[in-house]
Each structure stands twice: as structure tokens, then as C-alpha cells.
CSV table of C-alpha atoms in Angstrom, one decimal:
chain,number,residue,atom,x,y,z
A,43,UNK,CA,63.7,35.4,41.7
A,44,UNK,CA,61.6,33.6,39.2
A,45,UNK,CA,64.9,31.6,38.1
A,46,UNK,CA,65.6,30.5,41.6
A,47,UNK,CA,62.4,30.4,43.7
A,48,UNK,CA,59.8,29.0,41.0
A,49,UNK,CA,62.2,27.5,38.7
A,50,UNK,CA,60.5,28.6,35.4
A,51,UNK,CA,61.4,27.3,32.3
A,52,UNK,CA,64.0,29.1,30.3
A,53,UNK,CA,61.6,30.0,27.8
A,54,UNK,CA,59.5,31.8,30.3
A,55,UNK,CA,62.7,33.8,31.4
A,56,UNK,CA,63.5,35.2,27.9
A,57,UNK,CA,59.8,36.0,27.3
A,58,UNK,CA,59.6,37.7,30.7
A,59,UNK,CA,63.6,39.3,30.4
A,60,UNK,CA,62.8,40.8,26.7
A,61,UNK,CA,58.7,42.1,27.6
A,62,UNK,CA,60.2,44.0,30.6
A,63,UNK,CA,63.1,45.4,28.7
A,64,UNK,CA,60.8,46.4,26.2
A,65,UNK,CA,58.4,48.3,29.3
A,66,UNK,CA,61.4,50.0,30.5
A,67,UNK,CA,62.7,51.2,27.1
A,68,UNK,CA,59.1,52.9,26.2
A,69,UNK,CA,59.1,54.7,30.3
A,70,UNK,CA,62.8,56.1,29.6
A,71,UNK,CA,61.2,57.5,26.5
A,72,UNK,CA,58.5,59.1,28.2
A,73,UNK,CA,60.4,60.3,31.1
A,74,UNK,CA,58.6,58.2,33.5
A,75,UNK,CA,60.4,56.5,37.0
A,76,UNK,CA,59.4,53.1,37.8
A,77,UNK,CA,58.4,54.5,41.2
A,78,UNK,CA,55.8,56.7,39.9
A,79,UNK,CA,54.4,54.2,37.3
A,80,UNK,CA,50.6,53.6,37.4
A,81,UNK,CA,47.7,52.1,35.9
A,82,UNK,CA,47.3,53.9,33.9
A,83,UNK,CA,50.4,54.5,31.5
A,84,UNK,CA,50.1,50.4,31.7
A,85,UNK,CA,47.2,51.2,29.7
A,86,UNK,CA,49.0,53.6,27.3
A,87,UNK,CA,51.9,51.3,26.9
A,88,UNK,CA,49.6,48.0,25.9
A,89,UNK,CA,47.8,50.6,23.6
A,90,UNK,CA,50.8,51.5,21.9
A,91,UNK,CA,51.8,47.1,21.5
A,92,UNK,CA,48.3,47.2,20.1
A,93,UNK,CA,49.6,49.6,17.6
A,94,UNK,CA,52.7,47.7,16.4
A,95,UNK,CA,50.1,45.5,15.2
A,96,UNK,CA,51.1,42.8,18.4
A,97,UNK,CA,47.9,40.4,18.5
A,98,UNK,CA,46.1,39.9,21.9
A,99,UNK,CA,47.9,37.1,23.5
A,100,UNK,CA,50.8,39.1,22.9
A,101,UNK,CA,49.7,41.7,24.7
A,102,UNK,CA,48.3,39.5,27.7
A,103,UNK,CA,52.0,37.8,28.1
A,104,UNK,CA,53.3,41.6,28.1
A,105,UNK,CA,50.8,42.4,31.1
A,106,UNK,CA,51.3,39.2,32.8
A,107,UNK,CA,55.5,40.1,33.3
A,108,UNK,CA,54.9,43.3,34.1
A,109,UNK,CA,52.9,42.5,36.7
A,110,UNK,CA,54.8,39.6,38.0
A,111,UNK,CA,57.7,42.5,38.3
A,112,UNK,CA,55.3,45.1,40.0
A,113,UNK,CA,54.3,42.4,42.5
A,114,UNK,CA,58.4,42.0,42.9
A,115,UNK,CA,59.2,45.0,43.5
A,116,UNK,CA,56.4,45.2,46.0
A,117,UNK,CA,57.3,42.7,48.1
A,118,UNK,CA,60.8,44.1,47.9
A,119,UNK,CA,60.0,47.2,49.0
A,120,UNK,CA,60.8,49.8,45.9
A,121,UNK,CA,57.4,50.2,45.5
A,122,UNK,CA,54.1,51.1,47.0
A,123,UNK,CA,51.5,48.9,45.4
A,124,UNK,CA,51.6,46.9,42.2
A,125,UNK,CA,49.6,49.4,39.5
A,126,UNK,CA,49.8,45.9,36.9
A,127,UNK,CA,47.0,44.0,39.1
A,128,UNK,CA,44.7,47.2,38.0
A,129,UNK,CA,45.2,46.6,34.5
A,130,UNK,CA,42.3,43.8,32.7
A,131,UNK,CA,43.9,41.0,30.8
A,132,UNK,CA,42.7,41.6,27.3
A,133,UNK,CA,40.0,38.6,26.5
A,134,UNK,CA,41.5,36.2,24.6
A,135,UNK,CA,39.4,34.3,21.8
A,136,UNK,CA,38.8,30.5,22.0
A,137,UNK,CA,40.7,28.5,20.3
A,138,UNK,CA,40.1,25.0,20.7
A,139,UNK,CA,42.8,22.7,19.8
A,140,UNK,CA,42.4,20.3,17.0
A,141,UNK,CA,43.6,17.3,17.6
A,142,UNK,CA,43.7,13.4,15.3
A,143,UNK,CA,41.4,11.2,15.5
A,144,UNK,CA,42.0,8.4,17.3
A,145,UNK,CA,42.8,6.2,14.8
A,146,UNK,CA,45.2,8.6,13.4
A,147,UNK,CA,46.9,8.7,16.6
A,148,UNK,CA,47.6,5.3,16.5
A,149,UNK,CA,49.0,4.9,13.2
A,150,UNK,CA,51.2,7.9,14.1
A,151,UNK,CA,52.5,6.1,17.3
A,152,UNK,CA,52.4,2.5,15.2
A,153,UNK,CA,54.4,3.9,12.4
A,154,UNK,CA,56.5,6.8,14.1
A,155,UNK,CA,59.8,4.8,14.0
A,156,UNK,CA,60.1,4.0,10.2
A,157,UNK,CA,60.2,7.4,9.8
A,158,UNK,CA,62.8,8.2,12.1
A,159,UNK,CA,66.6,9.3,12.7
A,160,UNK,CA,66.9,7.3,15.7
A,161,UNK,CA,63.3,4.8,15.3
A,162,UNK,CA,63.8,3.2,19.2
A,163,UNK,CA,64.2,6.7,20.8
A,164,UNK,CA,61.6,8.4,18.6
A,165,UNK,CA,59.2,6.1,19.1
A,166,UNK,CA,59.6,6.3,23.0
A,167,UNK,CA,58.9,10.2,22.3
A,168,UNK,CA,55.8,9.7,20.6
A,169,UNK,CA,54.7,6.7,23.3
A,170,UNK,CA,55.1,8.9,26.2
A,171,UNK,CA,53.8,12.5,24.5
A,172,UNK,CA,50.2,10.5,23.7
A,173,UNK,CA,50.2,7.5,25.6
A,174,UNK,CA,50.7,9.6,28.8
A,175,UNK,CA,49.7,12.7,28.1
A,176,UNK,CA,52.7,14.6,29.5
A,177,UNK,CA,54.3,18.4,28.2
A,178,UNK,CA,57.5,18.7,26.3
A,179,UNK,CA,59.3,20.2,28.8
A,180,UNK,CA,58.5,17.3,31.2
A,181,UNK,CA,59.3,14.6,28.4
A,182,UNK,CA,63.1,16.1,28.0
A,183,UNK,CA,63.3,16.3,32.0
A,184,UNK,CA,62.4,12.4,32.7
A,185,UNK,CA,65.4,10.8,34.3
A,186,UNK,CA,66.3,6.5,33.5
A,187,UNK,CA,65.4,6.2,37.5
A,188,UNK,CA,62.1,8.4,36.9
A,189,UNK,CA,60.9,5.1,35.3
A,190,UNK,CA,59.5,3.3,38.4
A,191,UNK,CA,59.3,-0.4,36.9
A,192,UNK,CA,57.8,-2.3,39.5
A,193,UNK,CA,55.0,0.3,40.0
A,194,UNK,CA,54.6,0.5,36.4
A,195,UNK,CA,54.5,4.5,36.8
A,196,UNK,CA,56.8,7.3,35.9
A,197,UNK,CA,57.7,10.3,38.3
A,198,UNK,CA,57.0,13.6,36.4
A,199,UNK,CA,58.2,17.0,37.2
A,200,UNK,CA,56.0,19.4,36.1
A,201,UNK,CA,55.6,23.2,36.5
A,202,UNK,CA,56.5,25.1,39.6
A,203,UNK,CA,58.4,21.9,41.1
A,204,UNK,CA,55.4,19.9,41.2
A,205,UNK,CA,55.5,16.4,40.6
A,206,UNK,CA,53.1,13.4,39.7
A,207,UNK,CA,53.4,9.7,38.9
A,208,UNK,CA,51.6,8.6,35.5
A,209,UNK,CA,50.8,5.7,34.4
A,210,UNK,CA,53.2,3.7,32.2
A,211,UNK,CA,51.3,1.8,29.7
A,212,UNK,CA,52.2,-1.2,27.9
A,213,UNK,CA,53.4,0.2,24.9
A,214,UNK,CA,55.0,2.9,26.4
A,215,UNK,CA,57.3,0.6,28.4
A,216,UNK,CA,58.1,-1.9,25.9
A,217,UNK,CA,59.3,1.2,23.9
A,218,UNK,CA,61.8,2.2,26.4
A,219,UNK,CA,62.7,-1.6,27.0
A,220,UNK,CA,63.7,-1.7,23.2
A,221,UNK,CA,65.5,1.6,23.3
A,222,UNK,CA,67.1,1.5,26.7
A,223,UNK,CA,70.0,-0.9,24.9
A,224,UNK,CA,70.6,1.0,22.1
A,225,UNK,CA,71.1,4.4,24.2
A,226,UNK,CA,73.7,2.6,26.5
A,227,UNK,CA,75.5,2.0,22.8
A,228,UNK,CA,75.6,5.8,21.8
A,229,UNK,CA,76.4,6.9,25.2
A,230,UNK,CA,79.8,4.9,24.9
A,231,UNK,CA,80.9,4.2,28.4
A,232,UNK,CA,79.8,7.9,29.5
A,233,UNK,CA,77.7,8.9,32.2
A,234,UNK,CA,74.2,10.5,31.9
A,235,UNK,CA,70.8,10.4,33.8
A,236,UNK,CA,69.0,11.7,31.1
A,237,UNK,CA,66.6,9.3,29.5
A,238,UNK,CA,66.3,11.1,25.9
A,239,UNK,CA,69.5,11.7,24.4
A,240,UNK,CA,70.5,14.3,21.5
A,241,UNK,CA,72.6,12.7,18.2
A,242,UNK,CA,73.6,16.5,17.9
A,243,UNK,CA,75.4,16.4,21.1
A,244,UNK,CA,77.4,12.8,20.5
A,245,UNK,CA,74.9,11.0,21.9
A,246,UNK,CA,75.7,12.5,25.9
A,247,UNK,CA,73.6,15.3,26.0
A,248,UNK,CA,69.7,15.8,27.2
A,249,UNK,CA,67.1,16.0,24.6
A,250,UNK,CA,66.2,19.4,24.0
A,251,UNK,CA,62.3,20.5,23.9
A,252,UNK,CA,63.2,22.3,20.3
A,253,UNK,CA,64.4,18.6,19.2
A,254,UNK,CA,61.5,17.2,20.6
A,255,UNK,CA,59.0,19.8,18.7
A,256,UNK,CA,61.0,19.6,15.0
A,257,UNK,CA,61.0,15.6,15.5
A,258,UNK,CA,57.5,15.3,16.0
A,259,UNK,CA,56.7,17.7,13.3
A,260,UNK,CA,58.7,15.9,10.7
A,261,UNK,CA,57.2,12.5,11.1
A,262,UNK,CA,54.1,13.5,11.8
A,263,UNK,CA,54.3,15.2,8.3
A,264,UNK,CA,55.8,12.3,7.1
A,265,UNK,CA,52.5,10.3,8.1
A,266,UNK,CA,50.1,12.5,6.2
A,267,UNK,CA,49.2,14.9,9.2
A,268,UNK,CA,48.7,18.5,9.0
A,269,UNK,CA,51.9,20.7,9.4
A,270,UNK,CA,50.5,22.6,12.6
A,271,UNK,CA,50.9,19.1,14.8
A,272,UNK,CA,53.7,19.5,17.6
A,273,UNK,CA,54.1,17.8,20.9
A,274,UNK,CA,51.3,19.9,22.5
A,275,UNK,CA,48.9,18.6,20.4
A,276,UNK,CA,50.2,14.8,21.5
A,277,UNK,CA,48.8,16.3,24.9
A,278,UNK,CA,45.6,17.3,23.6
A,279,UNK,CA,44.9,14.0,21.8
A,280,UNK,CA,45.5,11.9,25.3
A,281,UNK,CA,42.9,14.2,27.3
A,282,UNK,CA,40.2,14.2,24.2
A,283,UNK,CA,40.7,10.6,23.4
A,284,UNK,CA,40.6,10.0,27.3
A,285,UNK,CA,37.2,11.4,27.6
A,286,UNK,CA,35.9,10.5,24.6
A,287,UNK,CA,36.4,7.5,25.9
A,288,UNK,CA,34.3,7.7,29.1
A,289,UNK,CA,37.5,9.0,31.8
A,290,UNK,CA,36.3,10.6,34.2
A,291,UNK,CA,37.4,14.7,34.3
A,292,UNK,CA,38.7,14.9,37.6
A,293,UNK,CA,41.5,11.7,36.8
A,294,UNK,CA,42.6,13.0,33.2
A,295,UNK,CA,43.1,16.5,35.5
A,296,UNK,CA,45.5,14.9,37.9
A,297,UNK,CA,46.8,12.9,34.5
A,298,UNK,CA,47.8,16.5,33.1
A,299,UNK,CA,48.9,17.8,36.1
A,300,UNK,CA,46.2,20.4,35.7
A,301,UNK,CA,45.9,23.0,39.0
A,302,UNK,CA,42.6,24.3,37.5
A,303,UNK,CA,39.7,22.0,36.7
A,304,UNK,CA,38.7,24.4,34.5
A,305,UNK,CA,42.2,24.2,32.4
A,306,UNK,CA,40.7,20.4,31.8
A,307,UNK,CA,37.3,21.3,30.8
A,308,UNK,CA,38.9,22.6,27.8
A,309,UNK,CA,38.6,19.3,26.5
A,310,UNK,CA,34.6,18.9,27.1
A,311,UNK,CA,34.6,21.2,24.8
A,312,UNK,CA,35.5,19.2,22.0
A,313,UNK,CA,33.5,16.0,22.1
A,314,UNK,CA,29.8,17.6,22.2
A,315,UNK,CA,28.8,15.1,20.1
A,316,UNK,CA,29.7,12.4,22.6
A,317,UNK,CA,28.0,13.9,25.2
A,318,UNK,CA,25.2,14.3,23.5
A,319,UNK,CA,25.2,10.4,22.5
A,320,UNK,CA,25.7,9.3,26.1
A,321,UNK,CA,22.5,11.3,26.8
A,322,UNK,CA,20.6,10.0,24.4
A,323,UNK,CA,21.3,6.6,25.3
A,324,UNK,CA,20.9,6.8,29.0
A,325,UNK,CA,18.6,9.4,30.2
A,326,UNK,CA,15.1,8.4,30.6
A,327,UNK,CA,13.5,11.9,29.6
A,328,UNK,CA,16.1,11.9,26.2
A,329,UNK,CA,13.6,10.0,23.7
């Protein structure tokens, strides 16, 4: 169901296939049906990931399939009622991204291709992970005909088959301009509509978001940044640089494809400081 009716991303299929296998194993050990299951020995069995030592957002992902399966099996009739949606989420701490400065960021994107295996294509990965502020799964889906030329835009399919244009800067498009040529030379007369290609795969095959993640990490490294940057944190510098820069929320949201407002507002909570500067500078009642 979830592979055909809300097209998740593989990812989220083996997380959900292995944390309901895992639910099913501990029941047959204590003898319980799935028809019988309640809140209960949901409680027991997240106590018992708690003591393998799993950390909270571990155990939040384990709730949040079984769930998802309860509410299946609901709606399909082989159960009653879905005990999951009696269980609390456990409360996650904070943690607020880190991201570059913005000056790092653009020595990173400057700089990304003389550090590269392929420097036209990389840099196109860099360009469109900051400069438009779109996920790694999204960046390995774009198509040649997503890049909308004459609008200056670029259609993006994002999660649950939603889709959004974003704005194609400058840089971005001169980047695929420049690299456009040299992936008609690796593709060799061969057909594909992926924009990103893999070396690994003779120079046919889609871009993979594990490619994408061990790319950025290497030249990122190779540029003097810290080892934890990968292509989420890309998408975190284009939202904090955006507002740091005066954006207004509600645009970076539809940027992001964010559903939730409050998914944005993340990012307030990292430039305090420039809040704080815009009120001092243009409140009457500040000084």
C-alpha cells in the first residue's frame, strides 16, 4: 500500500518492512495475535527497544510503522481499532541543525568542482542542493525536461507526489548549461531522462541519493568543513541563509515544500541574533 498508493521512498519501505518484522517477531514470542494486540503491549514492546539501548528517535520511527500498519489493517477490516494511535510519541530533544556560514557556503559552491570526479556534474549537485534548497531524494529525481528554461524554474517532485516549481538561479543554470554537453558525451548515443548520471553505472544510470550524500561529504571535507555536512545540511543553509537574509517565512515554506509552517520555523530558531538586530534597529520602543 504505501509502495503504490503514497509512493514512499525506498528508504522508508525498508525502515517500515524491518520495524514491523521486528513487532511481529517480539508478539510470536509472547504468544500474542495481531487481532488481540493493544496499547498496551505497544508500551511493553517500545519499553523493551528502550532496553536494547535503541535511542528515542529510534523508538519514535518504530511507533510511527506500527501505527501506519494498525491504521491498515483497520481500514482493511482485520482489525477493530488501531491500539498504535493510543501510544505517545516519545519527545524528541531539539536539535537544531548547524549549518556554514554564508560565506562558507559560497566557497564550497565556488570551489566544489576542483575537487571533483566529474567537476561539471558535481558542481550542478552542489548549485541546486543550496542554491535551491531542494532534498536529495528530489535532486536524483529531476528529469532534463524538469528544467523549465524559458520560465527560469525547475518542476520538483517532492514527497507524497507533490510537486513545486523553484526558482532556477543564475548560477544554478549556467551550471547545467556547462554540464549538459559533457553528459550527452558519457551517455554515448544512449537514451536517458535522468539529469544526474552515475560514472558507476557507464554513465546511463540515475544518480543515486547514496552517491549524492558520499559526494558532498568528500568535497565538502576536502574544503575544510566539518565531517557531519551532507546534502541535508545544503537544505538547511538555503532556508537559514534565506532568512537571515530578510525572506519572508511563508515563501522559503513553499521553497522547501514544507506542509507544516511549523516544519519552517525550525529555522527562526537559528538566527536569534538577527532578529534581535532587526528590532533594535526598527522598533520605536527598542532604544
Amino acid at each position: 500500500m504505501l509502495a503504490h498508493e503514497r509512493t514512499v521512498s525506498p528508504h522508508t519501505l525498508r525502515a517500515y518492512r524491518r520495524e514491523i518484522a521486528d513487532f511481529a517477531i517480539y508478539l510470536a514470542e509472547q504468544g500474542v495475535e495481531v487481532r488481540s494486540v493493544d496499547h498496551l503491549q505497544i508500551r511493553d514492546y517500545l519499553g523493551e527497544l528502550y532496553g536494547r539501548g535503541l535511542a528515542k528517535a529510534s523508538v519514535a520511527r518504530s511507533l510511527a510503522a506500527i501505527r501506519s500498519w494498525f491504521q491498515w489493517m483497520a481500514k482493511a477490516g482485520h482489525v477493530t481499532s488501531n491500539p498504535g494511535a493510543l501510544v505517545a510519541t516519545p519527545k524528541l530533544p531539539k536539535h537544531l541543525p548547524r549549518v556554514p556560514s554564508i560565506e562558507q557556503m559560497n566557497h564550497l559552491v565556488d570551489t566544489a568542482s576542483s575537487a571533483a570526479a566529474w567537476p561539471e556534474r558535481d558542481r550542478v549537485i552542489f548549485e541546486l542542493l543550496y542554491g535551491c534548497g531542494i532534498r536529495n531524494a528530489e535532486l536524483v529525481g529531476l528529469n532534463v525536461s524538469d528544467v523549465h528554461w524559458a520560465r527560469e524554474v525547475i518542476l520538483v517532485r517532492g514527497k507524497g507526489r507533490k510537486q513545486r516549481y523553484v526558482p532556477l538561479g543564475d548560477a544554478a543554470a549556467d551550471a547545467i548549461r556547462a554540464y549538459l554537453p559533457s553528459r550527452q558525451i558519457k551517455l554515448r548515443a544512449k537514451a536517458s531522462e535522468a539529469l544526474l548520471l552515475n560514472l558507476q553505472m557507464r554513465g546511463t544510470g540515475r544518480l543515486t541519493t547514496r552517491s549524492v550524500g558520499r559526494i558532498v561529504k568528500q568535497i565538502s571535507l576536502a574544503k575544510g568543513l566539518p565531517a557531519e555536512i551532507h546534502p541535508h545540511t545544503l537544505r538547511h543553509a538555503f532556508g537559514t541563509h534565506m532568512l537571515e537574509e530578510g525572506a519572508d517565512l511563508r515563501a522559503i515554506q513553499e521553497l522547501l515544500g514544507h506542509e507544516r509552517l511549523s516544519t519552517t520555523q525550525r529555522y527562526t530558531q537559528l538566527t536569534v541574533g538577527q532578529v534581535t538586530q532587526v528590532y533594535d534597529r526598527t522598533h520605536p520602543r527598542a532604544k
